[in-house]
Amino acid sequence: MKALLKYPALWKDAAFIGGEWLAQSPHGRYAVCNPANGETLVELPRLGVDAARAAVGAAHEAFLAWRRTTADERAQCLRRWYELIVEHTDDLARLITLEEGKPLAEARGEMKYAASFVRWFSEEARRVRGEIIPAPQASQRIVVTREPVGVAVAITPWNFPAAMITRKAAPALAAGCTMVVKPAEQTPMTALALAELAHRAGIPAGVFNVVTVAGQDAPAVGDALCHDARVRKITFTGSTAVGKILLRHAADGVKKASMELGGNAPFIVFDDADLDAAVDGVMAAKFRNTGQSCIGANRVLVQAGVYDAFARKVVARVAALKVGNGLDDGVQIGPLIDTAAADKSLEHVADARTHGARVLHGGQRHALGACFVEPTVLADMTPSMRVAREETFGPVLPLFRFTTEDEAIALANDTEFGLAAYFYSRDAARIWRVSGRLETGMLGINTGLISNEVAPFGGIKESGLGREGSSHGIDEYTEMKYLCWDGLGA
Ligand code: ADP
């Protein structure tokens, strides 16, 4: 399997702590599997609480020196890391497809996106500024500096194995923080390859650590990492349920926390939309990563005047999607991450059918295997169905019909989530009106693709706290320190 890589040294079977590869654990090893065929890719040391604490220790020791480096030194380390990531994109993309399942072209797209954060924050490192505020007394000077928070723990999901790490690690390291990453149990190989490249880039030992943790140990290790007094920041991307647990951990130690949690994105098509553009948009917003994206369109709301025409066009596009192993040429839809994920999509389809939905296309498990689901289009959806309330996280596109703009807004906002929303319209007044009324952290207007490194990514309501990317992303890793200096004369 290693032979699939151009640089086999990126194929790791050990955790990375304090600049050393840790190949053994007293708790044995756990397997990482390819969701396309169930084959074991690698067995990694099953680290427990002790090793997690050791990683925090290494990060804490490294922090004492890393925080004293100049912004320019940190910028140069990140720039080298970026260049190495770009140089090894093909291998990193292959690792993503092997462990996560997404089509190789999409994995390459993810690597471009992941690398963009490292480049962006290599640039932002030198733009962390303080301020001087006019003092209330003539003898005083008031200065505000920005300092790194300290050791950050990142707990990341499997759906974007590289980008969800660089989006956190790059701003943390740029600000002068050090990090312990606990990648998802399904996708640690990409994280370990990134660690190898960070090491080669000259990022000092202990600044970036990756612990390999089996799924059943994630709660105990998460608890130990988050309750360690040396950790001052918790950053998480994943489900709202786990985010709430981690926020409780953060509360115990009054730690800074950023949370990028679940979504239930509405995708609204108004009568005045450019229908072909809206079809392109929904295909991207729904089927990217086989439907496993937290900002993926979960509910497609279409105005009555264009509903039937839109449905016809969407079905034609969905019917042409090529399903298969992500490494094969031309594949657009890969396996879901595991059988349980495929089961959930199929349960959502079954629930919708029971409550009166029509299946316009697909609707079954795919003949390729237990993790594969046919790309599916459902019509006549209603708000009480599970698809409307929960994140499906699979290749299921449900169509809801609405009549008025007010009705669309009410439907769109009828969820505890508020991560992303999308709508298509060519009426400028409507665009401003609807933009103001949708409860969401991010909004795609006449586009289905909104992710990039320059904009603030994040949600409102139960979709999260804090923003990643953009010039704001680095604020999450700094604290303000206010210096009140007196006795300076008038
Ligand atoms: P998903 O359902 O998409 O797998 P999760 O929120 O369960 O999303 O997982 C995201 C990340 O959170 C993974 O790295 C996983 O190992 C980790 N995780 C799951 N449960 C816990 C927990 N109780 N404490 C800390 N981390 C956890």
Short mmCIF file of C-alpha atoms in Angstrom, two decimals, residues 3-485:
data_model
loop_
_atom_site.label_atom_id
_atom_site.label_comp_id
_atom_site.label_asym_id
_atom_site.label_seq_id
_atom_site.Cartn_x
_atom_site.Cartn_y
_atom_site.Cartn_z
CA ALA A 3 3.98 1.81 -2.77
CA LEU A 4 1.00 3.95 -3.78
CA LEU A 5 2.96 6.98 -2.56
CA LYS A 6 5.71 8.78 -4.46
CA TYR A 7 7.42 9.50 -1.12
CA PRO A 8 6.80 6.41 1.07
CA ALA A 9 8.33 8.24 4.05
CA LEU A 10 4.96 9.99 4.40
CA TRP A 11 3.35 6.65 5.27
CA LYS A 12 3.57 6.63 9.08
CA ASP A 13 2.75 3.97 11.64
CA ALA A 14 3.62 5.93 14.78
CA ALA A 15 2.40 8.94 16.75
CA PHE A 16 4.46 12.16 16.82
CA ILE A 17 5.23 13.62 20.26
CA GLY A 18 7.98 16.06 21.17
CA GLY A 19 9.66 15.67 17.79
CA GLU A 20 9.89 11.84 18.16
CA TRP A 21 7.97 9.06 16.45
CA LEU A 22 6.32 6.90 19.09
CA ALA A 23 5.67 3.47 17.63
CA GLN A 24 4.61 1.52 20.73
CA SER A 25 1.87 1.77 23.30
CA PRO A 26 1.15 -0.44 26.32
CA HIS A 27 -2.45 -0.54 25.07
CA GLY A 28 -1.57 -2.20 21.76
CA ARG A 29 -2.51 -0.99 18.30
CA TYR A 30 -5.65 -0.11 16.36
CA ALA A 31 -6.42 -0.44 12.68
CA VAL A 32 -7.20 2.30 10.17
CA CYS A 33 -9.39 1.03 7.31
CA ASN A 34 -10.12 2.06 3.76
CA PRO A 35 -13.90 2.69 3.59
CA ALA A 36 -13.97 1.81 -0.12
CA ASN A 37 -13.14 -1.86 0.52
CA GLY A 38 -12.73 -2.41 4.27
CA GLU A 39 -9.03 -3.26 3.95
CA THR A 40 -6.70 -2.38 6.82
CA LEU A 41 -4.33 0.38 5.74
CA VAL A 42 -2.13 0.56 8.82
CA GLU A 43 -2.05 -0.27 12.52
CA LEU A 44 -1.19 2.59 14.83
CA PRO A 45 -0.21 2.68 18.50
CA ARG A 46 -3.33 2.97 20.62
CA LEU A 47 -2.35 5.84 22.89
CA GLY A 48 -4.05 6.42 26.22
CA VAL A 49 -4.23 9.12 28.83
CA ASP A 50 -0.55 8.88 29.85
CA ALA A 51 0.73 9.46 26.33
CA ALA A 52 -1.74 12.32 25.86
CA ARG A 53 -0.37 13.97 29.03
CA ALA A 54 3.17 13.43 27.73
CA ALA A 55 2.20 15.20 24.51
CA VAL A 56 0.85 18.15 26.52
CA GLY A 57 4.12 18.16 28.48
CA ALA A 58 6.13 18.32 25.24
CA ALA A 59 3.91 21.08 23.89
CA HIS A 60 4.20 23.02 27.12
CA GLU A 61 7.97 22.80 27.20
CA ALA A 62 8.18 23.82 23.54
CA PHE A 63 5.82 26.74 24.17
CA LEU A 64 8.29 28.40 26.53
CA ALA A 65 10.78 28.78 23.66
CA TRP A 66 8.35 29.08 20.71
CA ARG A 67 6.53 32.05 22.25
CA ARG A 68 9.87 33.92 22.33
CA THR A 69 10.66 33.44 18.63
CA THR A 70 10.05 36.44 16.40
CA ALA A 71 6.95 36.60 14.27
CA ASP A 72 9.23 36.47 11.26
CA GLU A 73 10.86 33.22 12.41
CA ARG A 74 7.45 31.64 12.89
CA ALA A 75 6.31 33.00 9.51
CA GLN A 76 9.31 31.39 7.81
CA CYS A 77 8.69 28.00 9.45
CA LEU A 78 5.08 28.10 8.30
CA ARG A 79 6.08 29.18 4.81
CA ARG A 80 8.46 26.20 4.54
CA TRP A 81 5.72 23.90 5.81
CA TYR A 82 3.38 25.32 3.15
CA GLU A 83 5.95 24.74 0.40
CA LEU A 84 6.52 21.14 1.51
CA ILE A 85 2.76 20.51 1.62
CA VAL A 86 2.44 21.82 -1.94
CA GLU A 87 5.39 19.68 -3.07
CA HIS A 88 3.78 16.55 -1.56
CA THR A 89 0.18 17.30 -2.55
CA ASP A 90 -0.26 14.17 -4.64
CA ASP A 91 0.75 11.87 -1.80
CA LEU A 92 -1.28 13.75 0.80
CA ALA A 93 -4.32 13.61 -1.48
CA ARG A 94 -3.85 9.87 -1.94
CA LEU A 95 -3.70 9.37 1.83
CA ILE A 96 -6.94 11.33 2.19
CA THR A 97 -8.70 9.21 -0.43
CA LEU A 98 -7.39 5.98 1.09
CA GLU A 99 -8.51 6.67 4.63
CA GLU A 100 -11.52 8.94 4.04
CA GLY A 101 -12.86 7.74 0.69
CA LYS A 102 -13.40 11.02 -1.17
CA PRO A 103 -12.64 11.10 -4.92
CA LEU A 104 -8.99 11.88 -5.63
CA ALA A 105 -9.81 15.12 -7.48
CA GLU A 106 -11.64 16.34 -4.37
CA ALA A 107 -8.77 15.23 -2.14
CA ARG A 108 -6.44 17.36 -4.27
CA GLY A 109 -8.89 20.23 -3.84
CA GLU A 110 -8.83 19.69 -0.09
CA MET A 111 -5.02 19.80 -0.07
CA LYS A 112 -5.06 23.10 -1.93
CA TYR A 113 -7.52 24.43 0.63
CA ALA A 114 -5.51 22.99 3.55
CA ALA A 115 -2.26 24.49 2.25
CA SER A 116 -3.92 27.88 1.77
CA PHE A 117 -4.33 28.25 5.56
CA VAL A 118 -0.65 27.60 6.15
CA ARG A 119 0.32 30.20 3.57
CA TRP A 120 -2.25 32.72 4.82
CA PHE A 121 -1.21 32.45 8.47
CA SER A 122 2.49 32.51 7.54
CA GLU A 123 1.61 35.97 6.25
CA GLU A 124 -0.68 36.93 9.15
CA ALA A 125 1.96 35.97 11.76
CA ARG A 126 3.64 39.34 11.24
CA ARG A 127 0.41 41.32 11.41
CA VAL A 128 -0.62 40.57 15.00
CA ARG A 129 -0.73 44.06 16.41
CA GLY A 130 -1.44 45.65 19.75
CA GLU A 131 -2.76 49.16 20.39
CA ILE A 132 -2.07 52.34 22.31
CA ILE A 133 -5.11 53.98 23.86
CA PRO A 134 -5.28 57.65 25.00
CA ALA A 135 -5.06 57.46 28.81
CA PRO A 136 -7.50 59.13 31.24
CA GLN A 137 -4.53 60.60 33.23
CA ALA A 138 -1.78 62.76 31.71
CA SER A 139 0.89 60.79 33.57
CA GLN A 140 -0.22 57.43 32.12
CA ARG A 141 0.28 55.45 28.94
CA ILE A 142 -2.10 52.62 28.10
CA VAL A 143 -0.71 49.88 25.90
CA VAL A 144 -2.41 46.67 24.79
CA THR A 145 -0.27 43.77 23.62
CA ARG A 146 -1.33 40.44 22.15
CA GLU A 147 0.23 37.30 23.54
CA PRO A 148 -0.14 33.64 22.57
CA VAL A 149 -2.71 31.79 24.67
CA GLY A 150 -0.46 28.78 25.34
CA VAL A 151 -0.83 25.10 24.58
CA ALA A 152 -3.82 24.43 22.32
CA VAL A 153 -5.55 21.06 21.94
CA ALA A 154 -7.19 20.41 18.57
CA ILE A 155 -9.72 17.60 18.23
CA THR A 156 -10.55 17.16 14.57
CA PRO A 157 -13.05 15.22 12.43
CA TRP A 158 -12.53 12.70 9.62
CA ASN A 159 -14.36 14.49 6.79
CA PHE A 160 -11.53 16.91 5.92
CA PRO A 161 -8.48 15.12 7.35
CA ALA A 162 -5.96 17.81 6.32
CA ALA A 163 -7.86 21.10 6.18
CA MET A 164 -9.46 20.78 9.62
CA ILE A 165 -5.94 20.49 11.06
CA THR A 166 -4.19 23.27 9.13
CA ARG A 167 -7.10 25.67 9.70
CA LYS A 168 -6.35 25.34 13.44
CA ALA A 169 -2.62 24.64 13.58
CA ALA A 170 -1.48 27.41 11.22
CA PRO A 171 -3.02 30.31 13.21
CA ALA A 172 -2.01 28.70 16.51
CA LEU A 173 1.63 28.36 15.49
CA ALA A 174 1.65 31.80 13.85
CA ALA A 175 0.46 33.35 17.13
CA GLY A 176 3.18 31.57 19.12
CA CYS A 177 1.05 28.75 20.56
CA THR A 178 1.98 25.08 20.43
CA MET A 179 -0.47 22.30 19.68
CA VAL A 180 -1.50 18.74 20.40
CA VAL A 181 -3.72 17.39 17.64
CA LYS A 182 -6.01 14.44 18.23
CA PRO A 183 -7.20 13.56 14.73
CA ALA A 184 -10.28 11.46 14.18
CA GLU A 185 -9.59 7.75 14.66
CA GLN A 186 -10.65 7.10 11.04
CA THR A 187 -8.16 9.53 9.45
CA PRO A 188 -4.87 9.85 11.37
CA MET A 189 -2.58 9.08 8.41
CA THR A 190 -2.95 12.49 6.78
CA ALA A 191 -2.31 14.15 10.15
CA LEU A 192 0.89 12.13 10.64
CA ALA A 193 2.12 12.97 7.13
CA LEU A 194 1.52 16.65 7.92
CA ALA A 195 3.57 16.20 11.11
CA GLU A 196 6.46 14.69 9.11
CA LEU A 197 6.42 17.74 6.81
CA ALA A 198 6.18 20.15 9.77
CA HIS A 199 9.26 18.48 11.23
CA ARG A 200 11.14 18.78 7.92
CA ALA A 201 10.09 22.43 7.69
CA GLY A 202 12.06 23.11 10.86
CA ILE A 203 9.10 23.56 13.20
CA PRO A 204 10.79 22.75 16.53
CA ALA A 205 10.18 19.57 18.52
CA GLY A 206 7.04 19.75 20.64
CA VAL A 207 5.44 22.64 18.75
CA PHE A 208 3.17 20.36 16.70
CA ASN A 209 2.23 16.94 18.12
CA VAL A 210 -0.16 14.27 16.86
CA VAL A 211 -1.58 11.60 19.18
CA THR A 212 -3.11 8.45 17.71
CA VAL A 213 -6.19 7.48 19.68
CA ALA A 214 -8.67 4.67 19.02
CA GLY A 215 -12.36 5.62 18.84
CA GLN A 216 -13.27 3.97 22.14
CA ASP A 217 -10.52 5.92 23.95
CA ALA A 218 -11.48 9.36 22.53
CA PRO A 219 -13.72 10.34 25.51
CA ALA A 220 -11.08 9.50 28.17
CA VAL A 221 -8.20 11.04 26.23
CA GLY A 222 -10.32 14.08 25.36
CA ASP A 223 -11.17 14.49 29.04
CA ALA A 224 -7.48 14.26 30.06
CA LEU A 225 -6.31 16.69 27.36
CA CYS A 226 -9.01 19.25 28.09
CA HIS A 227 -8.64 19.08 31.87
CA ASP A 228 -4.84 19.42 31.85
CA ALA A 229 -3.99 22.73 33.52
CA ARG A 230 -1.16 23.32 31.03
CA VAL A 231 -3.69 23.47 28.16
CA ARG A 232 -5.20 26.95 27.70
CA LYS A 233 -7.18 26.54 24.50
CA ILE A 234 -9.51 23.88 23.10
CA THR A 235 -10.39 23.94 19.43
CA PHE A 236 -12.80 21.40 17.98
CA THR A 237 -14.57 20.59 14.75
CA GLY A 238 -17.18 17.85 14.89
CA SER A 239 -20.66 17.06 16.12
CA THR A 240 -22.67 19.39 18.33
CA ALA A 241 -23.08 16.58 20.89
CA VAL A 242 -19.31 16.20 21.37
CA GLY A 243 -18.82 19.98 21.17
CA LYS A 244 -21.11 20.37 24.18
CA ILE A 245 -19.04 17.84 26.16
CA LEU A 246 -15.83 19.71 25.31
CA LEU A 247 -17.38 23.06 26.23
CA ARG A 248 -18.18 21.60 29.65
CA HIS A 249 -14.54 20.50 29.95
CA ALA A 250 -13.47 24.02 28.94
CA ALA A 251 -15.79 25.50 31.57
CA ASP A 252 -14.11 23.44 34.33
CA GLY A 253 -10.79 25.10 33.60
CA VAL A 254 -12.17 28.41 32.23
CA LYS A 255 -10.32 27.77 28.97
CA LYS A 256 -10.68 29.57 25.71
CA ALA A 257 -12.67 27.43 23.26
CA SER A 258 -13.58 27.52 19.57
CA MET A 259 -16.19 25.12 18.29
CA GLU A 260 -17.15 24.39 14.71
CA LEU A 261 -20.13 22.09 15.09
CA GLY A 262 -23.00 20.63 13.13
CA GLY A 263 -25.08 22.35 10.49
CA ASN A 264 -28.41 21.95 8.71
CA ALA A 265 -27.86 24.28 5.77
CA PRO A 266 -30.87 25.46 3.78
CA PHE A 267 -30.35 25.98 0.04
CA ILE A 268 -33.11 28.24 -1.30
CA VAL A 269 -34.00 28.66 -4.97
CA PHE A 270 -36.33 31.58 -5.68
CA ASP A 271 -38.49 31.89 -8.81
CA ASP A 272 -36.21 34.63 -10.15
CA ALA A 273 -33.03 32.52 -9.88
CA ASP A 274 -30.79 31.57 -12.78
CA LEU A 275 -31.95 27.96 -12.65
CA ASP A 276 -28.94 26.37 -14.35
CA ALA A 277 -26.58 28.22 -12.03
CA ALA A 278 -28.68 27.06 -9.06
CA VAL A 279 -28.42 23.44 -10.26
CA ASP A 280 -24.62 23.77 -10.51
CA GLY A 281 -24.59 25.31 -7.04
CA VAL A 282 -26.67 22.61 -5.39
CA MET A 283 -24.62 19.82 -6.97
CA ALA A 284 -21.49 21.32 -5.41
CA ALA A 285 -23.08 22.21 -2.08
CA LYS A 286 -24.77 18.82 -1.68
CA PHE A 287 -22.48 16.20 -3.22
CA ARG A 288 -19.03 17.53 -2.29
CA ASN A 289 -17.31 14.85 -0.19
CA THR A 290 -20.24 12.50 -0.92
CA GLY A 291 -22.50 14.75 1.15
CA GLN A 292 -20.27 14.63 4.22
CA SER A 293 -19.60 18.29 4.82
CA CYS A 294 -20.84 20.34 7.76
CA ILE A 295 -21.75 23.19 5.39
CA GLY A 296 -23.36 20.83 2.86
CA ALA A 297 -26.87 21.69 1.67
CA ASN A 298 -29.14 19.61 3.90
CA ARG A 299 -32.53 21.05 2.88
CA VAL A 300 -33.20 22.32 -0.64
CA LEU A 301 -36.13 24.75 -0.61
CA VAL A 302 -37.53 25.59 -4.06
CA GLN A 303 -40.21 28.15 -4.91
CA ALA A 304 -43.37 26.70 -6.47
CA GLY A 305 -42.94 28.40 -9.88
CA VAL A 306 -39.64 26.63 -10.64
CA TYR A 307 -39.96 23.52 -8.46
CA ASP A 308 -40.75 20.99 -11.19
CA ALA A 309 -38.22 22.36 -13.68
CA PHE A 310 -35.51 22.45 -11.00
CA ALA A 311 -36.31 18.88 -9.91
CA ARG A 312 -36.05 17.61 -13.52
CA LYS A 313 -32.68 19.29 -14.04
CA VAL A 314 -31.30 18.03 -10.73
CA VAL A 315 -32.38 14.43 -11.39
CA ALA A 316 -30.64 14.50 -14.79
CA ARG A 317 -27.40 15.64 -13.16
CA VAL A 318 -27.61 13.21 -10.24
CA ALA A 319 -28.31 10.27 -12.57
CA ALA A 320 -25.03 11.02 -14.36
CA LEU A 321 -22.85 10.93 -11.22
CA LYS A 322 -20.19 8.23 -11.24
CA VAL A 323 -19.99 6.24 -7.99
CA GLY A 324 -16.92 4.20 -7.06
CA ASN A 325 -13.57 3.90 -5.33
CA GLY A 326 -12.18 7.42 -5.02
CA LEU A 327 -8.87 6.34 -6.53
CA ASP A 328 -10.53 5.34 -9.82
CA ASP A 329 -10.67 7.76 -12.74
CA GLY A 330 -13.69 10.01 -13.05
CA VAL A 331 -15.35 8.94 -9.77
CA GLN A 332 -17.49 11.73 -8.29
CA ILE A 333 -19.15 9.92 -5.38
CA GLY A 334 -17.12 7.70 -3.06
CA PRO A 335 -18.05 5.52 -0.09
CA LEU A 336 -19.36 7.04 3.12
CA ILE A 337 -16.95 6.89 6.04
CA ASP A 338 -18.45 3.70 7.50
CA THR A 339 -21.50 1.44 7.40
CA ALA A 340 -23.23 3.38 10.18
CA ALA A 341 -23.03 6.55 8.08
CA ALA A 342 -24.58 4.74 5.10
CA ASP A 343 -27.28 3.29 7.39
CA LYS A 344 -28.14 6.79 8.64
CA SER A 345 -28.63 8.13 5.10
CA LEU A 346 -30.83 5.17 4.23
CA GLU A 347 -32.85 5.60 7.45
CA HIS A 348 -33.47 9.22 6.49
CA VAL A 349 -34.69 8.09 3.07
CA ALA A 350 -36.95 5.43 4.63
CA ASP A 351 -38.37 7.92 7.13
CA ALA A 352 -39.11 10.42 4.35
CA ARG A 353 -40.86 7.75 2.26
CA THR A 354 -42.99 6.64 5.19
CA HIS A 355 -44.13 10.22 5.63
CA GLY A 356 -45.07 10.70 1.97
CA ALA A 357 -41.90 11.72 0.12
CA ARG A 358 -41.37 10.57 -3.47
CA VAL A 359 -38.02 9.09 -4.50
CA LEU A 360 -37.12 10.75 -7.81
CA HIS A 361 -33.77 8.98 -8.07
CA GLY A 362 -31.69 6.40 -6.13
CA GLY A 363 -32.75 5.65 -2.58
CA GLN A 364 -30.93 2.33 -2.07
CA ARG A 365 -27.62 1.06 -0.78
CA HIS A 366 -25.26 0.90 -3.77
CA ALA A 367 -24.21 -2.47 -5.18
CA LEU A 368 -20.53 -1.53 -4.60
CA GLY A 369 -20.73 -2.28 -0.88
CA ALA A 370 -22.02 -1.53 2.61
CA CYS A 371 -20.51 1.97 2.79
CA PHE A 372 -21.93 3.10 -0.56
CA VAL A 373 -25.29 4.85 -1.00
CA GLU A 374 -26.87 5.70 -4.36
CA PRO A 375 -27.00 9.44 -5.00
CA THR A 376 -30.61 10.19 -4.16
CA VAL A 377 -33.20 12.88 -4.89
CA LEU A 378 -36.35 13.09 -2.76
CA ALA A 379 -39.39 15.30 -3.47
CA ASP A 380 -42.47 16.42 -1.48
CA MET A 381 -40.47 16.79 1.72
CA THR A 382 -42.07 18.22 4.88
CA PRO A 383 -40.50 19.87 7.95
CA SER A 384 -41.36 17.03 10.34
CA MET A 385 -39.21 14.47 8.47
CA ARG A 386 -35.82 13.50 9.94
CA VAL A 387 -33.96 14.92 6.96
CA ALA A 388 -35.38 18.34 7.82
CA ARG A 389 -34.29 18.18 11.47
CA GLU A 390 -30.95 16.31 11.42
CA GLU A 391 -27.77 16.50 9.39
CA THR A 392 -28.03 13.60 6.88
CA PHE A 393 -24.30 13.65 6.03
CA GLY A 394 -24.78 11.58 2.89
CA PRO A 395 -25.63 11.88 -0.83
CA VAL A 396 -29.34 12.56 -0.31
CA LEU A 397 -30.85 15.69 -1.86
CA PRO A 398 -34.32 16.49 -0.46
CA LEU A 399 -36.61 18.99 -2.22
CA PHE A 400 -39.06 21.11 -0.20
CA ARG A 401 -41.62 23.34 -1.95
CA PHE A 402 -42.47 26.87 -0.72
CA THR A 403 -44.63 29.70 -2.02
CA THR A 404 -43.63 33.02 -0.40
CA GLU A 405 -40.36 34.59 0.69
CA ASP A 406 -41.60 34.71 4.30
CA GLU A 407 -42.34 31.00 4.19
CA ALA A 408 -38.84 30.27 2.88
CA ILE A 409 -37.21 32.30 5.65
CA ALA A 410 -39.33 30.64 8.34
CA LEU A 411 -38.48 27.16 7.01
CA ALA A 412 -34.79 28.00 6.66
CA ASN A 413 -34.51 29.34 10.22
CA ASP A 414 -36.51 26.50 11.77
CA THR A 415 -33.45 24.69 13.16
CA GLU A 416 -31.18 24.94 16.18
CA PHE A 417 -28.22 25.15 13.78
CA GLY A 418 -26.82 28.22 12.03
CA LEU A 419 -23.64 27.34 10.17
CA ALA A 420 -24.17 27.96 6.46
CA ALA A 421 -27.07 28.86 4.15
CA TYR A 422 -27.32 29.41 0.40
CA PHE A 423 -29.82 31.11 -1.86
CA TYR A 424 -30.22 31.93 -5.54
CA SER A 425 -31.99 35.08 -6.73
CA ARG A 426 -31.38 37.86 -9.26
CA ASP A 427 -33.39 40.51 -7.41
CA ALA A 428 -31.05 42.90 -5.60
CA ALA A 429 -33.65 44.04 -3.06
CA ARG A 430 -34.54 40.45 -2.22
CA ILE A 431 -30.86 39.55 -1.87
CA TRP A 432 -30.33 42.24 0.79
CA ARG A 433 -33.61 41.41 2.54
CA VAL A 434 -33.05 37.66 2.71
CA SER A 435 -29.37 38.06 3.65
CA GLY A 436 -30.42 40.06 6.69
CA ARG A 437 -33.08 37.60 7.82
CA LEU A 438 -31.32 34.24 7.53
CA GLU A 439 -29.89 33.03 10.84
CA THR A 440 -26.48 31.79 9.77
CA GLY A 441 -22.76 32.42 10.20
CA MET A 442 -22.04 32.07 6.46
CA LEU A 443 -24.13 32.70 3.40
CA GLY A 444 -23.60 31.70 -0.23
CA ILE A 445 -25.50 34.04 -2.57
CA ASN A 446 -25.68 32.60 -6.09
CA THR A 447 -22.90 30.17 -5.22
CA GLY A 448 -22.66 26.75 -3.61
CA LEU A 449 -18.98 27.00 -2.66
CA ILE A 450 -18.02 29.41 0.11
CA SER A 451 -14.89 28.00 1.77
CA ASN A 452 -11.59 29.85 1.45
CA GLU A 453 -8.81 30.99 3.74
CA VAL A 454 -9.48 34.74 3.55
CA ALA A 455 -13.04 34.70 4.99
CA PRO A 456 -14.18 34.00 8.57
CA PHE A 457 -15.57 30.45 8.77
CA GLY A 458 -17.92 29.66 11.64
CA GLY A 459 -21.46 29.37 12.87
CA ILE A 460 -24.07 30.85 15.18
CA LYS A 461 -26.73 29.18 17.37
CA GLU A 462 -25.73 25.58 18.18
CA SER A 463 -23.33 25.48 15.21
CA GLY A 464 -20.48 26.90 17.19
CA LEU A 465 -18.35 29.60 18.69
CA GLY A 466 -15.44 31.50 17.14
CA ARG A 467 -14.16 31.86 13.60
CA GLU A 468 -11.41 30.13 11.63
CA GLY A 469 -9.47 31.53 8.67
CA SER A 470 -9.31 35.24 7.76
CA SER A 471 -7.46 37.83 9.82
CA HIS A 472 -9.84 36.98 12.70
CA GLY A 473 -8.73 33.34 12.88
CA ILE A 474 -5.52 34.21 14.68
CA ASP A 475 -7.38 36.16 17.41
CA GLU A 476 -8.65 32.84 18.75
CA TYR A 477 -5.05 32.01 19.72
CA THR A 478 -4.10 35.29 21.36
CA GLU A 479 -4.98 37.05 24.60
CA MET A 480 -4.92 40.80 25.12
CA LYS A 481 -2.65 42.10 27.84
CA TYR A 482 -3.34 45.64 29.06
CA LEU A 483 -0.36 47.57 30.44
CA CYS A 484 -1.19 50.62 32.53
CA TRP A 485 2.04 52.60 32.89
#
